[in-house]
Tab-separated table of C-alpha atoms in Angstrom:
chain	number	residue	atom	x	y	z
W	1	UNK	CA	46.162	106.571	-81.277
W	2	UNK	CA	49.043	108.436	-79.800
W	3	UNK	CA	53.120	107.379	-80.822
W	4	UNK	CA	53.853	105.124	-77.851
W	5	UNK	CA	50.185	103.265	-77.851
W	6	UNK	CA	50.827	102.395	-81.874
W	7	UNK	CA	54.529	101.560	-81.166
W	8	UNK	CA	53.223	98.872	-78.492
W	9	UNK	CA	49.668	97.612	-80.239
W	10	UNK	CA	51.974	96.086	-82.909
W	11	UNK	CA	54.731	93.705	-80.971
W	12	UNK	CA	52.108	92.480	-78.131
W	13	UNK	CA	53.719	90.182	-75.700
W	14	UNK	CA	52.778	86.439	-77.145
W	15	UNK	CA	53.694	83.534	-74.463
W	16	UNK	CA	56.111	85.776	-72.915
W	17	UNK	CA	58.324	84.477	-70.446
W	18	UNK	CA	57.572	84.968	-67.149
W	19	UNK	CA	58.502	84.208	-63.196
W	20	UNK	CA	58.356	85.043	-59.707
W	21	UNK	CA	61.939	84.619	-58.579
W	22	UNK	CA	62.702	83.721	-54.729
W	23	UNK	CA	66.402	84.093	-53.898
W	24	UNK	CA	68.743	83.607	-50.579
W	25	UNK	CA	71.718	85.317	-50.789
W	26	UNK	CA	74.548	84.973	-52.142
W	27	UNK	CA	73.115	84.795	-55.588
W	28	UNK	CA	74.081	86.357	-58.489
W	29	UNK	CA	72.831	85.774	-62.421
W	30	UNK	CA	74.412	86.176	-65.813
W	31	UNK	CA	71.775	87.375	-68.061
W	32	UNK	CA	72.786	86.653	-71.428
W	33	UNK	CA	69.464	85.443	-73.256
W	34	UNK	CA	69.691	87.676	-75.590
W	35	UNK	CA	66.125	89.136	-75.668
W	36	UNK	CA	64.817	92.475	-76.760
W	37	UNK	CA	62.686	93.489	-73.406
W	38	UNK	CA	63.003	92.317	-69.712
W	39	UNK	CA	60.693	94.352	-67.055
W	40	UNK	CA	61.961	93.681	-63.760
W	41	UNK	CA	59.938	94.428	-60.520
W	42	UNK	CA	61.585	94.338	-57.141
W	43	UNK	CA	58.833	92.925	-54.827
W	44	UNK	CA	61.242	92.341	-51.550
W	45	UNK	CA	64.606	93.076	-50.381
W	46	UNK	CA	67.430	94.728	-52.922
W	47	UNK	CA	69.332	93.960	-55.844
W	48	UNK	CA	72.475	95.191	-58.007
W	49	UNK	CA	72.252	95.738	-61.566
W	50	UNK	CA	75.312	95.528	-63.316
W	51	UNK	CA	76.346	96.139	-66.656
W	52	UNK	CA	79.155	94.893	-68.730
W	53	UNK	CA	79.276	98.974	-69.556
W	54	UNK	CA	77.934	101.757	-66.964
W	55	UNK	CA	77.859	101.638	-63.111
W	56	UNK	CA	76.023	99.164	-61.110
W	57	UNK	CA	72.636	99.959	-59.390
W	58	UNK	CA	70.894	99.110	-56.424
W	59	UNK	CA	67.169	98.752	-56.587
W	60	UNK	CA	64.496	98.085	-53.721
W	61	UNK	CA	61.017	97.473	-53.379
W	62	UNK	CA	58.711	99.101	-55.669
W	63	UNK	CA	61.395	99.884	-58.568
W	64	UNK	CA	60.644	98.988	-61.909
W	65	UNK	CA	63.480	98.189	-64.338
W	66	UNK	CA	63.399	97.787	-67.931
W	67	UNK	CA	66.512	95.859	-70.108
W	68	UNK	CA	66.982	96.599	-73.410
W	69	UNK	CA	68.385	93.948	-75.154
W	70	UNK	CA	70.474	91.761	-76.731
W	71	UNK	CA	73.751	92.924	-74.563
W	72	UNK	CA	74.117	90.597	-71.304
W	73	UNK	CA	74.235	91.755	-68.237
W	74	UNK	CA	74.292	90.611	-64.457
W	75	UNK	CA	71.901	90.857	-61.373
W	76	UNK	CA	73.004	89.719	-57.726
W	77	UNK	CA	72.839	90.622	-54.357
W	78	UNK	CA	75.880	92.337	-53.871
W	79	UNK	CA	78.189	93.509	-57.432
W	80	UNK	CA	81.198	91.357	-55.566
W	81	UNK	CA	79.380	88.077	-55.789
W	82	UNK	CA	80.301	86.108	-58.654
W	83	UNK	CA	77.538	84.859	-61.068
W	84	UNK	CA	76.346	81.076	-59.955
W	85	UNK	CA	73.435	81.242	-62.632
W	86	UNK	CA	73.604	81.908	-66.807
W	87	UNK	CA	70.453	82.572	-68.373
W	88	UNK	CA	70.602	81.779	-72.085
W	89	UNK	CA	68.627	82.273	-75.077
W	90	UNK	CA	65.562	80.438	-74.738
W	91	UNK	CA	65.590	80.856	-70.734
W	92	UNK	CA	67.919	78.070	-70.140
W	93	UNK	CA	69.731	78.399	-66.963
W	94	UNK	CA	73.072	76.586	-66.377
W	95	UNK	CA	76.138	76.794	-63.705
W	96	UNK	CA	78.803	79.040	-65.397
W	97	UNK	CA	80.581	75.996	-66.408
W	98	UNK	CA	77.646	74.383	-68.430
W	99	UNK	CA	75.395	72.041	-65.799
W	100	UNK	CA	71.685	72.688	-66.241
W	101	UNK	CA	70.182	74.453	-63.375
W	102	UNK	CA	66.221	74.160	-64.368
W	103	UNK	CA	65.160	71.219	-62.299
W	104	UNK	CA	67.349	72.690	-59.369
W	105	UNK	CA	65.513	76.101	-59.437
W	106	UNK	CA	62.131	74.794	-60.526
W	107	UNK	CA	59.775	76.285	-57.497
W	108	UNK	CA	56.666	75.593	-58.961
W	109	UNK	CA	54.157	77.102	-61.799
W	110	UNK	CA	55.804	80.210	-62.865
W	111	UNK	CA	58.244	79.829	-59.598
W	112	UNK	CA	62.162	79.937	-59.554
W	113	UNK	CA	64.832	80.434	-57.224
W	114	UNK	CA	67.223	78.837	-55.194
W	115	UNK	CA	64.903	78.913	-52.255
W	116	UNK	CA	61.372	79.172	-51.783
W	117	UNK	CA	61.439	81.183	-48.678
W	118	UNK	CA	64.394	83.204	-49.662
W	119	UNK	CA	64.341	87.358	-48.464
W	120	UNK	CA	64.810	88.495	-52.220
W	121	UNK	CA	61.717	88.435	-54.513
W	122	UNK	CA	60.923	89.993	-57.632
W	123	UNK	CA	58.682	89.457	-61.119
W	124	UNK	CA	60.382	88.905	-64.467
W	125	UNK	CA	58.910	89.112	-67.694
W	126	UNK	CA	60.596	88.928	-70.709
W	127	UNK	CA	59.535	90.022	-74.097
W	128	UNK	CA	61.004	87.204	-76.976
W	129	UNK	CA	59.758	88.746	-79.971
W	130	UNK	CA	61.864	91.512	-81.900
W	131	UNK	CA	59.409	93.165	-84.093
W	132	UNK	CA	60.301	96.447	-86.488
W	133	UNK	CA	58.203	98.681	-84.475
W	134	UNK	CA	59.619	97.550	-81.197
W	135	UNK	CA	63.083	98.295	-82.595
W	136	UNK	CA	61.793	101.961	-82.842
W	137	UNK	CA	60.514	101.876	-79.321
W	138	UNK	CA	63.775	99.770	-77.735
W	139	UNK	CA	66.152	103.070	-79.451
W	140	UNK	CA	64.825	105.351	-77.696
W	141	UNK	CA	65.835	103.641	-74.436
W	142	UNK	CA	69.065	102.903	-72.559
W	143	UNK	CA	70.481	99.503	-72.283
W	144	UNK	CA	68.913	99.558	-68.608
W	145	UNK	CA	66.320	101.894	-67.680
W	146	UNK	CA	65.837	101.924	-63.322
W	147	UNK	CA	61.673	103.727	-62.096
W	148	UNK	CA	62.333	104.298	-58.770
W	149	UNK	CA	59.082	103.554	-56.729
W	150	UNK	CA	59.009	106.924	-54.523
W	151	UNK	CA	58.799	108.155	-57.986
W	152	UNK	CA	55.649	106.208	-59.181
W	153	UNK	CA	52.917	103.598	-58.386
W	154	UNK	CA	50.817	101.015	-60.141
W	155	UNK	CA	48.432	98.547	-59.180
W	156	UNK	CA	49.287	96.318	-62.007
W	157	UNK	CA	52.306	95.040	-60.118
W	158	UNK	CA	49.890	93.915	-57.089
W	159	UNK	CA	47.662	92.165	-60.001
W	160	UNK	CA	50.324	90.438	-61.626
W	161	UNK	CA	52.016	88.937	-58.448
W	162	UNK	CA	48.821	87.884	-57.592
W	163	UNK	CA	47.874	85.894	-61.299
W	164	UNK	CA	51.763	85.026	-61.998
W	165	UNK	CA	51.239	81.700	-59.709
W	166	UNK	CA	48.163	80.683	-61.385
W	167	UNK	CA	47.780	77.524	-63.797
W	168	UNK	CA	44.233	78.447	-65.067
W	169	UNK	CA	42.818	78.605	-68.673
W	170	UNK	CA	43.696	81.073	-70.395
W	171	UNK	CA	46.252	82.537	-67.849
W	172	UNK	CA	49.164	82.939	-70.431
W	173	UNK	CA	47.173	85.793	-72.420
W	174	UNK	CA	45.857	87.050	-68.730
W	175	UNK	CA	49.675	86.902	-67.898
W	176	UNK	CA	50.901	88.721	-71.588
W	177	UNK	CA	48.117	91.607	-71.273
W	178	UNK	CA	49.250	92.350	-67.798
W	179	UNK	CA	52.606	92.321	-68.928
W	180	UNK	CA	51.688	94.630	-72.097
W	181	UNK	CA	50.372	97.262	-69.383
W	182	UNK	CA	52.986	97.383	-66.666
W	183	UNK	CA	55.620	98.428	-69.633
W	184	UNK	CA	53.392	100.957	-71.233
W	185	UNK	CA	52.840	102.196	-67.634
W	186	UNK	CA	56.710	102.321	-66.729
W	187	UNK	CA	57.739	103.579	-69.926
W	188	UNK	CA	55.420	106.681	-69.183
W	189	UNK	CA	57.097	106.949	-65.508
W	190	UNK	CA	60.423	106.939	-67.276
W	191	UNK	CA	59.582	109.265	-70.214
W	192	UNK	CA	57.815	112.130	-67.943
W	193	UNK	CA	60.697	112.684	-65.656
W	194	UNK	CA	62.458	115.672	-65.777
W	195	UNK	CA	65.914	114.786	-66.783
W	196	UNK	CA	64.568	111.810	-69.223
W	197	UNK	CA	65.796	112.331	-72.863
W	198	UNK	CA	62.500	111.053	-73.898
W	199	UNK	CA	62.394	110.512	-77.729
W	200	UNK	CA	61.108	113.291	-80.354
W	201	UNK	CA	57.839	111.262	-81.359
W	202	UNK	CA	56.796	111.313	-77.086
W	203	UNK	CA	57.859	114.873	-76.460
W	204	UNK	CA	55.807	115.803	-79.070
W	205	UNK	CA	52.702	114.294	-78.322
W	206	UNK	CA	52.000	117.278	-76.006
W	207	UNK	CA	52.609	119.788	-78.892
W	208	UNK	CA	49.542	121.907	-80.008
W	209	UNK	CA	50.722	121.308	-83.508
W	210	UNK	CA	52.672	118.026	-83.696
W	211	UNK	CA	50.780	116.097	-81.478
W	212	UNK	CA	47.225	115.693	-83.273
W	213	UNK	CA	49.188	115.157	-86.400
W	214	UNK	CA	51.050	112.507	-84.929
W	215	UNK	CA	47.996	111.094	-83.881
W	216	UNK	CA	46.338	111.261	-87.526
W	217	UNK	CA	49.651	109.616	-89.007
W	218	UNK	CA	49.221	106.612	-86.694
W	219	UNK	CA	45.609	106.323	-86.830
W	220	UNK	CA	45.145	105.838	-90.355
W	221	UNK	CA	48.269	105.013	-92.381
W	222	UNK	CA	46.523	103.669	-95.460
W	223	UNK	CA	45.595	107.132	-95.860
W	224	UNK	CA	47.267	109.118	-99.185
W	225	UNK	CA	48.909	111.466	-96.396
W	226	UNK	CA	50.869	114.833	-97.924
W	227	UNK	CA	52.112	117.049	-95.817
W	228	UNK	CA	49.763	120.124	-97.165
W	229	UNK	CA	46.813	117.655	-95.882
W	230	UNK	CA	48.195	116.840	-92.830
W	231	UNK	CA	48.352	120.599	-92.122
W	232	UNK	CA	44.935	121.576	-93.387
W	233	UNK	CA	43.659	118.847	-90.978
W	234	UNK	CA	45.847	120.230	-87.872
W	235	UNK	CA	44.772	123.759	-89.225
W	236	UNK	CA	47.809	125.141	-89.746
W	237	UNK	CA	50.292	126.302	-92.449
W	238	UNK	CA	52.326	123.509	-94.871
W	239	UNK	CA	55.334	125.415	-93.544
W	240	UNK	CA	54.556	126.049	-90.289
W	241	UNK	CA	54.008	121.873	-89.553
W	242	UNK	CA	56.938	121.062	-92.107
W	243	UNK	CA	59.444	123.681	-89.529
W	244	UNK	CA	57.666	122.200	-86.253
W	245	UNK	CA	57.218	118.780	-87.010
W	246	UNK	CA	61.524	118.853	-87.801
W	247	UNK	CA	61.943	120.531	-85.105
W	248	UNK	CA	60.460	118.313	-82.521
W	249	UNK	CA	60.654	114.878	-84.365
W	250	UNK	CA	63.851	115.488	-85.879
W	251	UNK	CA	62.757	114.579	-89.427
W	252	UNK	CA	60.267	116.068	-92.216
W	253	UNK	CA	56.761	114.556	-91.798
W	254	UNK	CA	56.707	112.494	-94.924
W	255	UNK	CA	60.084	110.683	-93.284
W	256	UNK	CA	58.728	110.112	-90.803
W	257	UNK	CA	55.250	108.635	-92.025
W	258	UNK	CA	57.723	106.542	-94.580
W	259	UNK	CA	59.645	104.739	-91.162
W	260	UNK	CA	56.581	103.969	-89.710
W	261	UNK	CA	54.671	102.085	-92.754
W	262	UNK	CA	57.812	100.241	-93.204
W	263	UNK	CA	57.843	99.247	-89.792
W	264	UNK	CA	54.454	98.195	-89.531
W	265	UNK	CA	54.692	96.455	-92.427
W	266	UNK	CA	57.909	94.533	-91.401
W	267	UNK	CA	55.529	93.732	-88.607
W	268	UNK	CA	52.832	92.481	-90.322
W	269	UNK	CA	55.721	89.866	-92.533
W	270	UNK	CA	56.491	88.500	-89.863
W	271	UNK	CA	53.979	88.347	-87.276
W	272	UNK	CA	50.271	87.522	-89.431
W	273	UNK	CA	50.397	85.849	-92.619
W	274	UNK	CA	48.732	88.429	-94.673
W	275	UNK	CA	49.753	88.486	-98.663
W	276	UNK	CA	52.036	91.074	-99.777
W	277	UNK	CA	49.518	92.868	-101.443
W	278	UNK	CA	47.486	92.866	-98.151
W	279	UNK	CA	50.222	93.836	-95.978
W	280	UNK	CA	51.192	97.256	-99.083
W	281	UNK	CA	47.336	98.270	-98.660
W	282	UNK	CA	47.605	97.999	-95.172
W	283	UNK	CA	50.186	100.648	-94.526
W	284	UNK	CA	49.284	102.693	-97.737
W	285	UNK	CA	51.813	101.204	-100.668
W	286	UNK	CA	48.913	101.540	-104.154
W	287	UNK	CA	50.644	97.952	-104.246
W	288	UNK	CA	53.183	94.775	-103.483
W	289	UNK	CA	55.467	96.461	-106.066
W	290	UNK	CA	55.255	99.655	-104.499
W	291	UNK	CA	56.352	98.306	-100.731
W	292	UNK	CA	58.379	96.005	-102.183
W	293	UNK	CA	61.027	98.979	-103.870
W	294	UNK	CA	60.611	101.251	-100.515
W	295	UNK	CA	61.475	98.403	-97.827
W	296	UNK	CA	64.264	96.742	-100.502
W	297	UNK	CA	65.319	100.845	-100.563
W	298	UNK	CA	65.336	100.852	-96.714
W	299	UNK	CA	66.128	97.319	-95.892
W	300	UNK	CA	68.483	96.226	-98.076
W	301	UNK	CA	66.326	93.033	-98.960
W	302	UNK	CA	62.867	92.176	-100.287
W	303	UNK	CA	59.938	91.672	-98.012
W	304	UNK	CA	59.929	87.903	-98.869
W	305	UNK	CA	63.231	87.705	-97.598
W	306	UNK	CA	62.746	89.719	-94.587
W	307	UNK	CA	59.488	86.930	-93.645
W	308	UNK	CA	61.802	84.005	-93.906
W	309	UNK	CA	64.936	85.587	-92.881
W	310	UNK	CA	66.165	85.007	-89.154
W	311	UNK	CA	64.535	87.466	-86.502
W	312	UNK	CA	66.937	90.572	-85.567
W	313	UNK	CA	66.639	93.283	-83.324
């Protein structure tokens, strides 16, 4: 299993929120729900993205975009029109001045707008859940990450326009999956490019020597990992993987292997209700002490506290 594949198998989309919105200009929306992930895809006509920080962006047809959360932000048809729409935490929409907007934009299963004929369409899905390991993914993007779609394709987007209208059984996980795969598919669009300041852990994915012992680390993290037996298995020198593995990654192998079992663990607190001692074996901690005195160490509280502690990002 490769970084980004273990960084995503973790926080899987669970009832995530999703909608085809259908808009007639003017329109614009306040985005201030507060969530981790939004992947936006622009089905027909343009929009404006605009930050509270950065310059505004127009996207058309076929672009993908990907918010990183919690900061708010705004979407309209043109960056003069003022917001008519606030989207809060919990996907509650209001008028700026308080009055509840969901009956009013209510088009139907998984529909929304102000008009259901309106020139402006595109899919929304956002990601509620804030989970360690998505934290790791989330800082290695900016606060709004634009695909432009002369740049890339993917049937996926065709798929999930077609099942996002659908009130089957079973059509929430259908909807989640499909979700799960259009992000790891833009995220790769975004990371490949040429100017992207993709993260240490994806760059080095490709390396001769970093890459397969990457892949080990996140394959089997019970395992008693060292870094002399991380290099025997990549074939290489101790020295020669501690010096690479730095290089590339930005951190020594072992600090690296320590982030991600406390990650995964936080994880496993929150999201499965697996015994302490379960979740230590789990991510190779000999025991509940053990994890308990690394994620206190890294945390700053106990892993009791951390499962009934409020969710952060």
């Amino acid at each position: 299993m490769d970084a980004l594949a273990d960084l995503l198998d973790g926080p899987r989309a669970r009832g995530a929120f999703m909608l085809r919105a259908t808009l007639t200009p003017p329109w614009s929306m306040r985005i201030q729900d507060e969530a981790p992930l939004t992947l936006l895809s622009m089905v027909r006509d343009d929009a404006w993205l605009v930050p509270d920080e950065g310059e505004a962006q127009r996207v058309g047809p076929g672009d993908m975009v990907v918010f990183r959360g919690p900061d708010p932000y705004t979407v309209s048809d043109d960056p003069a029109t003022e917001p008519q729409i606030v989207i809060h935490p919990g996907q509650h929409c209001t008028t700026p001045d308080g009055t509840s907007l969901s009956e009013a934009m209510d088009l139907g299963v998984r529909a929304w707008g102000n008009d259901p004929d309106g020139s402006t369409v595109m899919l929304v899905g956002t990601y509620q859940l804030r989970g360690a390991v998505t934290r790791r993914l989330l800082s290695a993007l900016p606060p709004m990450a634009v695909v432009r779609g002369d740049t890339w394709r993917s049937p996926l987007v065709d798929v999930l326009q077609e099942e996002i209208g659908k009130d089957e059984p079973g059509q929430d996980v259908v909807l989640d999956r499909l979700l799960d795969l259009l992000l790891i598919a833009t995220l790769r669009a975004w990371f490949s490019r040429p100017e992207a300041e993709a993260p240490g852990w994806y760059r080095a994915h490709g390396d001769a020597v970093v890459g397969p012992a990457l892949r080990l680390l996140h394959e089997d993290l019970s395992h008693p990992w060292t870094v002399a037996d991380l290099a025997a298995k990549v074939g290489v020198s101790r020295a020669a993987l501690a010096q690479r593995f730095a290089k590339l990654i930005g951190e020594p192998p072992m600090a690296y292997l320590t982030g991600l079992r406390l990650a995964q663990a936080a994880d496993l607190l929150r999201e499965s209700d697996a015994t302490l001692e379960a979740v230590a074996r789990r991510v190779g901690y000999g025991n509940a002490f053990a994890l308990s005195t690394a994620f206190k160490r890294e945390r700053g509280l106990s892993p009791q506290e951390y499962r009934g502690g409020p969710v952060t990002a």
